[in-house]
Every structure is written in C-alpha cells, then in structure tokens.
PDB file of C-alpha atoms in Angstrom:
ATOM      1  CA  MET F   1      -0.001   0.001   0.002  1.00  0.00           C
ATOM      2  CA  ASP F   2       1.220   3.482  -0.892  1.00  0.00           C
ATOM      3  CA  VAL F   3       0.384   5.933   1.894  1.00  0.00           C
ATOM      4  CA  ALA F   4       0.691   9.718   1.648  1.00  0.00           C
ATOM      5  CA  VAL F   5       0.977  11.572   4.966  1.00  0.00           C
ATOM      6  CA  LEU F   6       0.211  15.275   4.657  1.00  0.00           C
ATOM      7  CA  ALA F   7       2.478  17.645   6.568  1.00  0.00           C
ATOM      8  CA  TYR F   8       1.406  21.284   6.725  1.00  0.00           C
ATOM      9  CA  ASP F   9       2.291  24.393   8.707  1.00  0.00           C
ATOM     10  CA  GLY F  10       0.964  24.137  12.260  1.00  0.00           C
ATOM     11  CA  VAL F  11       0.537  20.352  12.185  1.00  0.00           C
ATOM     12  CA  PHE F  12       0.451  18.599  15.563  1.00  0.00           C
ATOM     13  CA  ASP F  13       3.950  17.171  15.952  1.00  0.00           C
ATOM     14  CA  SER F  14       3.024  14.053  17.916  1.00  0.00           C
ATOM     15  CA  GLY F  15       0.217  13.242  15.499  1.00  0.00           C
ATOM     16  CA  LEU F  16       2.474  13.405  12.477  1.00  0.00           C
ATOM     17  CA  ALA F  17       5.202  11.438  14.242  1.00  0.00           C
ATOM     18  CA  ALA F  18       2.795   8.766  15.530  1.00  0.00           C
ATOM     19  CA  LEU F  19       1.484   7.994  12.062  1.00  0.00           C
ATOM     20  CA  LEU F  20       4.989   7.773  10.622  1.00  0.00           C
ATOM     21  CA  ASP F  21       6.438   5.785  13.541  1.00  0.00           C
ATOM     22  CA  VAL F  22       3.667   3.166  13.704  1.00  0.00           C
ATOM     23  CA  LEU F  23       3.769   2.522   9.966  1.00  0.00           C
ATOM     24  CA  ASP F  24       7.583   2.392  10.037  1.00  0.00           C
ATOM     25  CA  GLY F  25       7.386  -0.049  12.945  1.00  0.00           C
ATOM     26  CA  ALA F  26       4.933  -2.209  11.025  1.00  0.00           C
ATOM     27  CA  ASN F  27       7.320  -2.344   8.089  1.00  0.00           C
ATOM     28  CA  ALA F  28      10.189  -3.286  10.389  1.00  0.00           C
ATOM     29  CA  MET F  29       8.248  -6.045  12.178  1.00  0.00           C
ATOM     30  CA  ARG F  30       6.337  -7.611   9.307  1.00  0.00           C
ATOM     31  CA  GLU F  31       9.035 -10.222   8.636  1.00  0.00           C
ATOM     32  CA  GLU F  32       8.493 -11.614  12.121  1.00  0.00           C
ATOM     33  CA  LEU F  33       5.189 -13.073  10.939  1.00  0.00           C
ATOM     34  CA  PRO F  34       5.025 -16.475   9.218  1.00  0.00           C
ATOM     35  CA  GLU F  35       3.122 -14.872   6.326  1.00  0.00           C
ATOM     36  CA  PRO F  36       4.133 -11.206   6.266  1.00  0.00           C
ATOM     37  CA  PRO F  37       1.840  -8.725   4.510  1.00  0.00           C
ATOM     38  CA  PRO F  38       3.242  -6.431   1.817  1.00  0.00           C
ATOM     39  CA  ALA F  39       5.215  -3.432   3.046  1.00  0.00           C
ATOM     40  CA  TRP F  40       3.806   0.097   3.216  1.00  0.00           C
ATOM     41  CA  THR F  41       5.443   2.795   1.134  1.00  0.00           C
ATOM     42  CA  VAL F  42       5.025   5.997   3.128  1.00  0.00           C
ATOM     43  CA  THR F  43       5.592   9.441   1.607  1.00  0.00           C
ATOM     44  CA  ARG F  44       5.455  12.748   3.465  1.00  0.00           C
ATOM     45  CA  ILE F  45       3.792  15.290   1.202  1.00  0.00           C
ATOM     46  CA  GLY F  46       3.315  19.030   1.565  1.00  0.00           C
ATOM     47  CA  PHE F  47       2.427  22.221  -0.270  1.00  0.00           C
ATOM     48  CA  ARG F  48       6.016  23.420   0.087  1.00  0.00           C
ATOM     49  CA  ARG F  49       9.312  21.600   0.091  1.00  0.00           C
ATOM     50  CA  ARG F  50       9.715  22.334   3.787  1.00  0.00           C
ATOM     51  CA  ILE F  51       6.963  22.970   6.336  1.00  0.00           C
ATOM     52  CA  ARG F  52       7.094  24.114   9.961  1.00  0.00           C
ATOM     53  CA  THR F  53       5.232  22.104  12.593  1.00  0.00           C
ATOM     54  CA  ALA F  54       3.426  23.653  15.545  1.00  0.00           C
ATOM     55  CA  ALA F  55       6.499  23.053  17.741  1.00  0.00           C
ATOM     56  CA  GLY F  56       8.718  24.797  15.203  1.00  0.00           C
ATOM     57  CA  HIS F  57      10.361  21.751  13.631  1.00  0.00           C
ATOM     58  CA  LEU F  58      11.119  21.789   9.915  1.00  0.00           C
ATOM     59  CA  VAL F  59       9.923  18.783   7.918  1.00  0.00           C
ATOM     60  CA  GLU F  60      10.999  17.986   4.376  1.00  0.00           C
ATOM     61  CA  THR F  61       8.145  16.964   2.091  1.00  0.00           C
ATOM     62  CA  ALA F  62       7.504  15.732  -1.410  1.00  0.00           C
ATOM     63  CA  PRO F  63       5.048  17.663  -3.616  1.00  0.00           C
ATOM     64  CA  VAL F  64       1.351  16.938  -3.023  1.00  0.00           C
ATOM     65  CA  ASP F  65       1.202  15.610  -6.582  1.00  0.00           C
ATOM     66  CA  ALA F  66       2.645  12.439  -5.072  1.00  0.00           C
ATOM     67  CA  ALA F  67      -0.832  11.814  -3.623  1.00  0.00           C
ATOM     68  CA  GLN F  68      -2.294  11.371  -7.095  1.00  0.00           C
ATOM     69  CA  ASP F  69      -1.475   7.666  -7.150  1.00  0.00           C
ATOM     70  CA  THR F  70      -1.588   6.939  -3.423  1.00  0.00           C
ATOM     71  CA  ASP F  71      -3.780   4.237  -1.877  1.00  0.00           C
ATOM     72  CA  LEU F  72      -4.490   6.275   1.273  1.00  0.00           C
ATOM     73  CA  LEU F  73      -4.179   9.905   2.352  1.00  0.00           C
ATOM     74  CA  LEU F  74      -3.504  10.551   6.062  1.00  0.00           C
ATOM     75  CA  VAL F  75      -4.151  14.055   7.430  1.00  0.00           C
ATOM     76  CA  PRO F  76      -2.681  14.576  10.931  1.00  0.00           C
ATOM     77  CA  ALA F  77      -4.305  16.996  13.362  1.00  0.00           C
ATOM     78  CA  LEU F  78      -3.842  20.744  13.544  1.00  0.00           C
ATOM     79  CA  ALA F  79      -2.263  21.875  16.820  1.00  0.00           C
ATOM     80  CA  GLU F  80      -5.155  24.019  18.040  1.00  0.00           C
ATOM     81  CA  ARG F  81      -7.147  23.390  21.222  1.00  0.00           C
ATOM     82  CA  ARG F  82      -9.506  26.390  21.148  1.00  0.00           C
ATOM     83  CA  PRO F  83     -12.731  25.431  19.325  1.00  0.00           C
ATOM     84  CA  ASP F  84     -13.422  28.905  17.912  1.00  0.00           C
ATOM     85  CA  ALA F  85      -9.866  29.318  16.650  1.00  0.00           C
ATOM     86  CA  LEU F  86      -9.901  25.793  15.231  1.00  0.00           C
ATOM     87  CA  ILE F  87     -13.087  26.382  13.233  1.00  0.00           C
ATOM     88  CA  ALA F  88     -11.818  29.769  12.029  1.00  0.00           C
ATOM     89  CA  HIS F  89      -8.621  28.135  10.754  1.00  0.00           C
ATOM     90  CA  VAL F  90     -10.103  25.070   9.042  1.00  0.00           C
ATOM     91  CA  SER F  91     -12.722  27.218   7.290  1.00  0.00           C
ATOM     92  CA  GLY F  92     -10.299  30.013   6.397  1.00  0.00           C
ATOM     93  CA  PRO F  93      -7.955  30.677   3.461  1.00  0.00           C
ATOM     94  CA  ASP F  94      -4.891  29.080   5.114  1.00  0.00           C
ATOM     95  CA  ALA F  95      -6.580  25.664   5.113  1.00  0.00           C
ATOM     96  CA  LEU F  96      -8.028  25.975   1.603  1.00  0.00           C
ATOM     97  CA  PRO F  97      -5.242  23.894  -0.035  1.00  0.00           C
ATOM     98  CA  VAL F  98      -5.811  21.099   2.499  1.00  0.00           C
ATOM     99  CA  ARG F  99      -9.564  21.126   1.934  1.00  0.00           C
ATOM    100  CA  ARG F 100      -9.118  20.999  -1.833  1.00  0.00           C
ATOM    101  CA  LEU F 101      -6.634  18.135  -1.590  1.00  0.00           C
ATOM    102  CA  VAL F 102      -8.932  16.096   0.663  1.00  0.00           C
ATOM    103  CA  ALA F 103     -11.966  16.689  -1.565  1.00  0.00           C
ATOM    104  CA  ALA F 104     -10.054  15.876  -4.758  1.00  0.00           C
ATOM    105  CA  THR F 105      -8.633  12.708  -3.190  1.00  0.00           C
ATOM    106  CA  ARG F 106     -12.103  11.444  -2.298  1.00  0.00           C
ATOM    107  CA  GLU F 107     -13.398  12.333  -5.769  1.00  0.00           C
ATOM    108  CA  ARG F 108     -10.875   9.809  -7.071  1.00  0.00           C
ATOM    109  CA  ARG F 109     -12.306   7.298  -4.540  1.00  0.00           C
ATOM    110  CA  ILE F 110      -9.043   7.191  -2.597  1.00  0.00           C
ATOM    111  CA  PRO F 111      -9.575   6.587   1.150  1.00  0.00           C
ATOM    112  CA  VAL F 112      -8.658   9.395   3.555  1.00  0.00           C
ATOM    113  CA  ALA F 113      -8.144   9.358   7.308  1.00  0.00           C
ATOM    114  CA  SER F 114      -7.540  11.791  10.133  1.00  0.00           C
ATOM    115  CA  ALA F 115      -7.671  12.147  13.908  1.00  0.00           C
ATOM    116  CA  CYS F 116      -8.499  14.703  16.578  1.00  0.00           C
ATOM    117  CA  THR F 117      -8.756  18.251  15.169  1.00  0.00           C
ATOM    118  CA  GLY F 118      -7.906  16.918  11.709  1.00  0.00           C
ATOM    119  CA  THR F 119     -11.433  15.548  11.502  1.00  0.00           C
ATOM    120  CA  PHE F 120     -12.616  19.169  11.279  1.00  0.00           C
ATOM    121  CA  LEU F 121     -10.513  19.560   8.125  1.00  0.00           C
ATOM    122  CA  LEU F 122     -12.192  16.501   6.654  1.00  0.00           C
ATOM    123  CA  ALA F 123     -15.664  17.716   7.613  1.00  0.00           C
ATOM    124  CA  GLU F 124     -14.982  21.203   6.270  1.00  0.00           C
ATOM    125  CA  SER F 125     -13.975  19.692   2.928  1.00  0.00           C
ATOM    126  CA  GLY F 126     -17.371  17.960   2.738  1.00  0.00           C
ATOM    127  CA  VAL F 127     -16.117  14.376   2.618  1.00  0.00           C
ATOM    128  CA  LEU F 128     -17.856  13.442   5.901  1.00  0.00           C
ATOM    129  CA  ASP F 129     -21.353  14.553   4.874  1.00  0.00           C
ATOM    130  CA  GLY F 130     -23.763  11.661   5.291  1.00  0.00           C
ATOM    131  CA  ARG F 131     -21.138   9.542   7.040  1.00  0.00           C
ATOM    132  CA  ARG F 132     -20.388   8.470  10.594  1.00  0.00           C
ATOM    133  CA  ALA F 133     -17.333   9.951  12.243  1.00  0.00           C
ATOM    134  CA  THR F 134     -15.587  10.359  15.557  1.00  0.00           C
ATOM    135  CA  THR F 135     -13.504  13.216  16.898  1.00  0.00           C
ATOM    136  CA  SER F 136     -11.981  14.287  20.197  1.00  0.00           C
ATOM    137  CA  TRP F 137     -14.690  13.829  22.817  1.00  0.00           C
ATOM    138  CA  TRP F 138     -14.285  17.381  24.129  1.00  0.00           C
ATOM    139  CA  LEU F 139     -14.706  18.891  20.657  1.00  0.00           C
ATOM    140  CA  ALA F 140     -17.843  16.909  19.787  1.00  0.00           C
ATOM    141  CA  PRO F 141     -20.387  19.632  20.734  1.00  0.00           C
ATOM    142  CA  TRP F 142     -18.737  22.149  18.399  1.00  0.00           C
ATOM    143  CA  PHE F 143     -18.357  19.509  15.689  1.00  0.00           C
ATOM    144  CA  ARG F 144     -22.065  18.626  15.826  1.00  0.00           C
ATOM    145  CA  LYS F 145     -23.117  22.250  15.698  1.00  0.00           C
ATOM    146  CA  ARG F 146     -20.977  23.086  12.661  1.00  0.00           C
ATOM    147  CA  TYR F 147     -21.420  19.831  10.710  1.00  0.00           C
ATOM    148  CA  PRO F 148     -25.025  18.654  11.185  1.00  0.00           C
ATOM    149  CA  ALA F 149     -24.774  16.424   8.098  1.00  0.00           C
ATOM    150  CA  VAL F 150     -22.248  14.204   9.916  1.00  0.00           C
ATOM    151  CA  THR F 151     -23.323  11.543  12.418  1.00  0.00           C
ATOM    152  CA  VAL F 152     -20.879  11.891  15.302  1.00  0.00           C
ATOM    153  CA  ASP F 153     -20.019   9.167  17.790  1.00  0.00           C
ATOM    154  CA  GLU F 154     -17.341  10.649  20.016  1.00  0.00           C
ATOM    155  CA  THR F 155     -17.297   7.570  22.247  1.00  0.00           C
ATOM    156  CA  ARG F 156     -15.512   5.564  19.554  1.00  0.00           C
ATOM    157  CA  MET F 157     -11.751   5.698  19.218  1.00  0.00           C
ATOM    158  CA  VAL F 158     -11.737   4.871  15.485  1.00  0.00           C
ATOM    159  CA  THR F 159     -14.624   4.884  12.993  1.00  0.00           C
ATOM    160  CA  THR F 160     -14.617   3.978   9.293  1.00  0.00           C
ATOM    161  CA  SER F 161     -17.490   5.015   7.045  1.00  0.00           C
ATOM    162  CA  GLN F 162     -17.544   4.720   3.247  1.00  0.00           C
ATOM    163  CA  GLY F 163     -13.836   5.228   2.667  1.00  0.00           C
ATOM    164  CA  VAL F 164     -13.222   7.813   5.389  1.00  0.00           C
ATOM    165  CA  THR F 165     -11.610   6.841   8.691  1.00  0.00           C
ATOM    166  CA  THR F 166     -11.582   9.151  11.700  1.00  0.00           C
ATOM    167  CA  ALA F 167     -10.098   8.783  15.184  1.00  0.00           C
ATOM    168  CA  GLY F 168     -10.457  10.425  18.559  1.00  0.00           C
ATOM    169  CA  ALA F 169      -8.265  12.684  20.660  1.00  0.00           C
ATOM    170  CA  ALA F 170      -4.672  13.726  20.060  1.00  0.00           C
ATOM    171  CA  PHE F 171      -2.960  10.429  20.805  1.00  0.00           C
ATOM    172  CA  GLY F 172      -5.699   8.672  18.891  1.00  0.00           C
ATOM    173  CA  HIS F 173      -3.238   9.022  15.994  1.00  0.00           C
ATOM    174  CA  VAL F 174      -1.616   5.847  17.360  1.00  0.00           C
ATOM    175  CA  ASP F 175      -4.979   4.060  17.306  1.00  0.00           C
ATOM    176  CA  LEU F 176      -5.604   5.374  13.790  1.00  0.00           C
ATOM    177  CA  ALA F 177      -2.274   4.080  12.503  1.00  0.00           C
ATOM    178  CA  LEU F 178      -2.808   0.689  14.153  1.00  0.00           C
ATOM    179  CA  ALA F 179      -6.294   0.509  12.623  1.00  0.00           C
ATOM    180  CA  ILE F 180      -4.758   1.070   9.192  1.00  0.00           C
ATOM    181  CA  VAL F 181      -2.230  -1.710   9.808  1.00  0.00           C
ATOM    182  CA  ARG F 182      -5.067  -3.936  11.071  1.00  0.00           C
ATOM    183  CA  MET F 183      -6.978  -3.496   7.808  1.00  0.00           C
ATOM    184  CA  THR F 184      -4.177  -5.385   6.096  1.00  0.00           C
ATOM    185  CA  SER F 185      -2.940  -7.637   8.895  1.00  0.00           C
ATOM    186  CA  PRO F 186      -4.597  -7.964  12.321  1.00  0.00           C
ATOM    187  CA  ALA F 187      -1.686 -10.112  13.473  1.00  0.00           C
ATOM    188  CA  LEU F 188       0.849  -7.431  12.570  1.00  0.00           C
ATOM    189  CA  ALA F 189      -1.220  -4.714  14.260  1.00  0.00           C
ATOM    190  CA  ASP F 190      -1.276  -6.780  17.463  1.00  0.00           C
ATOM    191  CA  LEU F 191       2.476  -7.348  17.221  1.00  0.00           C
ATOM    192  CA  VAL F 192       3.217  -3.626  16.758  1.00  0.00           C
ATOM    193  CA  ALA F 193       0.915  -2.734  19.654  1.00  0.00           C
ATOM    194  CA  ARG F 194       2.756  -5.164  21.923  1.00  0.00           C
ATOM    195  CA  TYR F 195       6.155  -3.747  20.999  1.00  0.00           C
ATOM    196  CA  LEU F 196       4.898  -0.197  21.543  1.00  0.00           C
ATOM    197  CA  VAL F 197       3.042  -1.213  24.740  1.00  0.00           C
ATOM    198  CA  VAL F 198      -0.255   0.207  23.465  1.00  0.00           C
ATOM    199  CA  ASP F 199      -3.447  -1.138  25.011  1.00  0.00           C
ATOM    200  CA  GLU F 200      -6.532  -1.547  22.855  1.00  0.00           C
ATOM    201  CA  ARG F 201      -8.793   1.470  23.362  1.00  0.00           C
ATOM    202  CA  PRO F 202     -12.004   0.943  21.398  1.00  0.00           C
ATOM    203  CA  SER F 203     -13.814   3.747  23.229  1.00  0.00           C
ATOM    204  CA  GLN F 204     -13.158   7.268  24.496  1.00  0.00           C
ATOM    205  CA  ALA F 205     -16.057   7.032  26.937  1.00  0.00           C
ATOM    206  CA  ALA F 206     -13.821   6.256  29.910  1.00  0.00           C
ATOM    207  CA  TYR F 207     -11.965   9.546  29.381  1.00  0.00           C
ATOM    208  CA  THR F 208     -14.975  11.819  28.866  1.00  0.00           C
ATOM    209  CA  ILE F 209     -15.554  14.643  31.350  1.00  0.00           C
ATOM    210  CA  SER F 210     -19.230  15.489  31.171  1.00  0.00           C
ATOM    211  CA  ALA F 211     -18.759  18.895  32.789  1.00  0.00           C
ATOM    212  CA  ALA F 212     -16.342  19.890  30.030  1.00  0.00           C
ATOM    213  CA  LEU F 213     -18.904  18.983  27.383  1.00  0.00           C
ATOM    214  CA  ALA F 214     -21.603  20.982  29.151  1.00  0.00           C
ATOM    215  CA  GLN F 215     -19.494  24.139  29.035  1.00  0.00           C
ATOM    216  CA  SER F 216     -20.150  24.394  25.294  1.00  0.00           C
ATOM    217  CA  ASP F 217     -23.590  25.850  26.099  1.00  0.00           C
ATOM    218  CA  PRO F 218     -24.684  28.000  29.098  1.00  0.00           C
ATOM    219  CA  LEU F 219     -28.012  26.161  29.263  1.00  0.00           C
ATOM    220  CA  LEU F 220     -26.284  22.785  29.451  1.00  0.00           C
ATOM    221  CA  ALA F 221     -23.868  24.076  32.077  1.00  0.00           C
ATOM    222  CA  ALA F 222     -26.806  25.206  34.229  1.00  0.00           C
ATOM    223  CA  PHE F 223     -28.607  21.893  33.805  1.00  0.00           C
ATOM    224  CA  GLU F 224     -25.429  19.969  34.597  1.00  0.00           C
ATOM    225  CA  GLY F 225     -24.974  21.948  37.812  1.00  0.00           C
ATOM    226  CA  TRP F 226     -28.572  21.243  38.854  1.00  0.00           C
ATOM    227  CA  ALA F 227     -28.294  17.541  38.004  1.00  0.00           C
ATOM    228  CA  ARG F 228     -25.097  17.056  40.013  1.00  0.00           C
ATOM    229  CA  VAL F 229     -26.836  18.357  43.144  1.00  0.00           C
ATOM    230  CA  HIS F 230     -29.613  15.774  42.650  1.00  0.00           C
ATOM    231  CA  LEU F 231     -27.586  12.752  41.458  1.00  0.00           C
ATOM    232  CA  ASP F 232     -28.510  10.688  44.532  1.00  0.00           C
ATOM    233  CA  GLN F 233     -32.245  11.212  43.912  1.00  0.00           C
ATOM    234  CA  PRO F 234     -34.767  10.209  41.233  1.00  0.00           C
ATOM    235  CA  ILE F 235     -34.366  12.990  38.669  1.00  0.00           C
ATOM    236  CA  SER F 236     -37.266  14.507  36.767  1.00  0.00           C
ATOM    237  CA  ILE F 237     -36.194  16.120  33.508  1.00  0.00           C
ATOM    238  CA  ALA F 238     -39.264  18.363  33.729  1.00  0.00           C
ATOM    239  CA  ASP F 239     -38.059  19.610  37.138  1.00  0.00           C
ATOM    240  CA  GLY F 240     -34.597  20.150  35.719  1.00  0.00           C
ATOM    241  CA  ALA F 241     -35.957  22.177  32.813  1.00  0.00           C
ATOM    242  CA  ARG F 242     -37.963  24.368  35.186  1.00  0.00           C
ATOM    243  CA  ALA F 243     -34.900  24.831  37.376  1.00  0.00           C
ATOM    244  CA  VAL F 244     -32.904  26.282  34.478  1.00  0.00           C
ATOM    245  CA  GLY F 245     -35.835  28.341  33.169  1.00  0.00           C
ATOM    246  CA  VAL F 246     -36.729  26.569  29.917  1.00  0.00           C
ATOM    247  CA  SER F 247     -39.346  24.129  28.681  1.00  0.00           C
ATOM    248  CA  GLU F 248     -38.625  20.420  28.716  1.00  0.00           C
ATOM    249  CA  ARG F 249     -38.752  20.408  24.915  1.00  0.00           C
ATOM    250  CA  THR F 250     -36.156  23.197  24.713  1.00  0.00           C
ATOM    251  CA  LEU F 251     -33.872  21.314  27.082  1.00  0.00           C
ATOM    252  CA  GLN F 252     -34.280  18.105  25.077  1.00  0.00           C
ATOM    253  CA  ARG F 253     -33.329  19.906  21.870  1.00  0.00           C
ATOM    254  CA  ALA F 254     -30.345  21.690  23.386  1.00  0.00           C
ATOM    255  CA  VAL F 255     -28.878  18.504  24.835  1.00  0.00           C
ATOM    256  CA  ARG F 256     -29.472  16.539  21.640  1.00  0.00           C
ATOM    257  CA  ARG F 257     -27.956  19.268  19.450  1.00  0.00           C
ATOM    258  CA  ALA F 258     -24.787  19.671  21.517  1.00  0.00           C
ATOM    259  CA  LEU F 259     -24.186  16.223  22.966  1.00  0.00           C
ATOM    260  CA  GLY F 260     -26.019  13.847  20.640  1.00  0.00           C
ATOM    261  CA  THR F 261     -27.946  12.312  23.530  1.00  0.00           C
ATOM    262  CA  SER F 262     -31.025  13.000  25.667  1.00  0.00           C
ATOM    263  CA  PRO F 263     -31.133  14.736  29.070  1.00  0.00           C
ATOM    264  CA  VAL F 264     -31.735  11.301  30.600  1.00  0.00           C
ATOM    265  CA  GLY F 265     -28.627  10.000  28.818  1.00  0.00           C
ATOM    266  CA  PHE F 266     -26.588  12.999  29.971  1.00  0.00           C
ATOM    267  CA  VAL F 267     -27.657  12.447  33.601  1.00  0.00           C
ATOM    268  CA  ARG F 268     -26.749   8.765  33.265  1.00  0.00           C
ATOM    269  CA  ASP F 269     -23.271   9.761  32.055  1.00  0.00           C
ATOM    270  CA  LEU F 270     -22.867  12.136  35.018  1.00  0.00           C
ATOM    271  CA  ARG F 271     -23.806   9.288  37.351  1.00  0.00           C
ATOM    272  CA  VAL F 272     -21.325   6.901  35.735  1.00  0.00           C
ATOM    273  CA  GLU F 273     -18.597   9.541  35.863  1.00  0.00           C
ATOM    274  CA  ARG F 274     -19.250  10.182  39.563  1.00  0.00           C
ATOM    275  CA  ALA F 275     -19.379   6.478  40.377  1.00  0.00           C
ATOM    276  CA  ALA F 276     -16.073   5.829  38.596  1.00  0.00           C
ATOM    277  CA  HIS F 277     -14.485   8.669  40.576  1.00  0.00           C
ATOM    278  CA  LEU F 278     -15.746   7.218  43.874  1.00  0.00           C
ATOM    279  CA  LEU F 279     -14.467   3.756  42.943  1.00  0.00           C
ATOM    280  CA  ARG F 280     -11.014   5.149  42.246  1.00  0.00           C
ATOM    281  CA  THR F 281     -10.789   7.430  45.275  1.00  0.00           C
ATOM    282  CA  THR F 282     -12.738   5.789  48.107  1.00  0.00           C
ATOM    283  CA  GLY F 283     -13.178   2.405  49.742  1.00  0.00           C
ATOM    284  CA  LEU F 284     -16.968   2.572  49.644  1.00  0.00           C
ATOM    285  CA  PRO F 285     -18.674  -0.688  48.604  1.00  0.00           C
ATOM    286  CA  LEU F 286     -20.405  -0.673  45.239  1.00  0.00           C
ATOM    287  CA  ASP F 287     -23.897  -0.738  46.704  1.00  0.00           C
ATOM    288  CA  ALA F 288     -23.162   2.426  48.718  1.00  0.00           C
ATOM    289  CA  ILE F 289     -21.738   4.141  45.624  1.00  0.00           C
ATOM    290  CA  ALA F 290     -24.800   3.086  43.644  1.00  0.00           C
ATOM    291  CA  ARG F 291     -27.067   4.820  46.161  1.00  0.00           C
ATOM    292  CA  LYS F 292     -24.928   7.966  46.070  1.00  0.00           C
ATOM    293  CA  VAL F 293     -25.470   8.237  42.304  1.00  0.00           C
ATOM    294  CA  GLY F 294     -29.165   7.426  42.290  1.00  0.00           C
ATOM    295  CA  TYR F 295     -29.335   3.669  41.717  1.00  0.00           C
ATOM    296  CA  GLU F 296     -31.096   1.334  44.119  1.00  0.00           C
ATOM    297  CA  HIS F 297     -29.247  -1.774  42.961  1.00  0.00           C
ATOM    298  CA  ALA F 298     -25.486  -2.155  42.576  1.00  0.00           C
ATOM    299  CA  ASN F 299     -25.925  -4.472  39.601  1.00  0.00           C
ATOM    300  CA  THR F 300     -27.573  -1.686  37.578  1.00  0.00           C
ATOM    301  CA  LEU F 301     -24.509   0.488  38.141  1.00  0.00           C
ATOM    302  CA  ARG F 302     -22.176  -2.433  37.434  1.00  0.00           C
ATOM    303  CA  ILE F 303     -23.756  -2.934  34.003  1.00  0.00           C
ATOM    304  CA  LEU F 304     -23.686   0.775  33.173  1.00  0.00           C
ATOM    305  CA  LEU F 305     -20.024   1.104  34.151  1.00  0.00           C
ATOM    306  CA  ARG F 306     -19.122  -1.730  31.809  1.00  0.00           C
ATOM    307  CA  GLU F 307     -21.229  -0.307  28.967  1.00  0.00           C
ATOM    308  CA  ARG F 308     -20.011   3.288  29.281  1.00  0.00           C
ATOM    309  CA  THR F 309     -16.360   2.883  30.291  1.00  0.00           C
ATOM    310  CA  GLY F 310     -15.504  -0.521  28.854  1.00  0.00           C
ATOM    311  CA  GLU F 311     -14.205  -1.589  32.304  1.00  0.00           C
ATOM    312  CA  THR F 312     -15.578  -3.481  35.253  1.00  0.00           C
ATOM    313  CA  ALA F 313     -16.130  -1.870  38.635  1.00  0.00           C
ATOM    314  CA  SER F 314     -13.229  -3.941  39.977  1.00  0.00           C
ATOM    315  CA  ALA F 315     -10.885  -2.703  37.261  1.00  0.00           C
ATOM    316  CA  LEU F 316     -11.835   0.915  37.943  1.00  0.00           C
ATOM    317  CA  ARG F 317     -11.199   0.389  41.649  1.00  0.00           C
ATOM    318  CA  ARG F 318      -7.735  -1.064  40.998  1.00  0.00           C
ATOM    319  CA  ARG F 319      -6.781   2.204  39.325  1.00  0.00           C
TER     320      ARG F 319
END
C-alpha cells in the first residue's frame, strides 16, 4: 500500500510522528510473521518543500502531486485546542489547499483518514457529509453544531465510514495508525501494539468529562450543575428544565444538538462519571456508591459502568 501523509504548517507534531512511527514499525516487524503482509510505502507530502510544525520543527516533504497515485491519504491533526480558533482556521484561506486536496482525493475514490482536530478539516472539505465519524470527545459539541450532516459518535476511538476513517483525541493518531495496519494484517497490528506497549482502546467514553462537554452551552452548564446536586435522587427532567428556566422540549433539543444524547442520557453519564471517581478514590462498597449516584441496585450500576467505560467496577477500583 502506498500511503501519503500530509504535513502542513501548524501540524500537531506528535500526531504526524505517531502515524509515521507506527507505519515504520509495522514495516520493520512484518518479517516476524510467518506470512508477512506487503510493506507500506510511506511518503510525506506538503504544499512546500519544507513545512514548519506547531513546535517549530522543519519537515521535508515531497510535492502533493505524489498523492495522485496513493492508496491512502492521512491528514494529521492541527495543533489548536480552542474550538473557535480551530473552526476559524479550518474554514479560512490558510486551510483551503488542505480542503481541496482532501476533496479531490475522495473524488478519485481514494480513502482518507484523520484524527482529533484533523477531523474538522475532513468535515470542512465535505467528505464526511452523510457519514459516521468520531472526533476528540471534548470537541464533539462544536463539531455537531458546525457539521449537522455528519453523524458523530465521540465515544468511539476509530470509525470507518464509506472510505473515510476518523479517530479520537490527540494520541488517537496511534490508534488510527494501528487501525490502518489492522486493515491489512490484524496479526501485525497486534504485534506492533505489543512492541509499543499500546493497550486496545475501542472507546473514548472512559476519558470523557461530562462537565467539560456541558461548558459548550450556558443552558447545558446550568442543567449539569442542577443535576449534580440531585444525582442521589430520582431525577425529573421536567423539574430540571424548570430549574434552568426553559421548557422540557427546549432542554431536550439543546442537549441533543450539543451532545447527541437526551437529558436522561446525559444524567446517566454524570452518574457513571461520579461512580467511577468514587471507585477510584474511596473504599466505599459498590452498593453504597450506587445509592450515592441514584441507583437502588449495585448491579444496575455495574452494568452501566461496563457499557459506558468498557471496564468493570473492579478494574476501575484497582486504578
């Protein structure tokens, strides 16, 4: 497989390096398998012969024309944490060459992939419309608002939909690169992961901070504050809506638009987050923790913890 990795000014250094290092490691380790897959030919491409990363490093690149015959285009993340600044950049003139390259690559039916903030570049180019995608969990509310034609599942670490692969937060670049190796050889991907000491992380849910998501909207922040006070009680969404001064329908719409879930689902996530914190920081038995977060039976909480975090209550406690 010929892989083109786009390097551009302001690229996230670790993202670019992770993609290159994992693929290089796969090439180096493939002969350890009884039936090695073909090697990857990886080319760094750019719009200039030399680009400057966000950390100020200079990277030599081949012309973007090299992507004409590639089998896969990888677009690492932009090093920008502020949602407003990120959207301004990916939609502005500086990112126009990247958007055009991504769109033209998909027009030729060549797969493209990105992670973290790079998913905004893909969405801005239009190649994610009508597809499923993931992005950094903390950027999901802004992503949903700007790209309503994309179905976002920020709990996933890697998602592939009709030729476009997206991955979660910054170090999700490692997961993205391993997923690309796995498409050709699951055995090699497992071998590389063991050498790099990378655990399988199918979900971002265990890392999500619900309060951070709620800060994307003042209404959600107010509802989150009210819900946290009442986590140990049966919660009425109608009461919560009245407490923050809106109708239940308005609250439902606001939560769905920003978080892709219902108020009931958001409260459930707050309860799971609180329970996981108590498991890690106290010696309380699970049934006592369950009551503190509004569940009568410990088994209900046990099931939810496994579904939402991918870990058992015992594993969370061992942390």
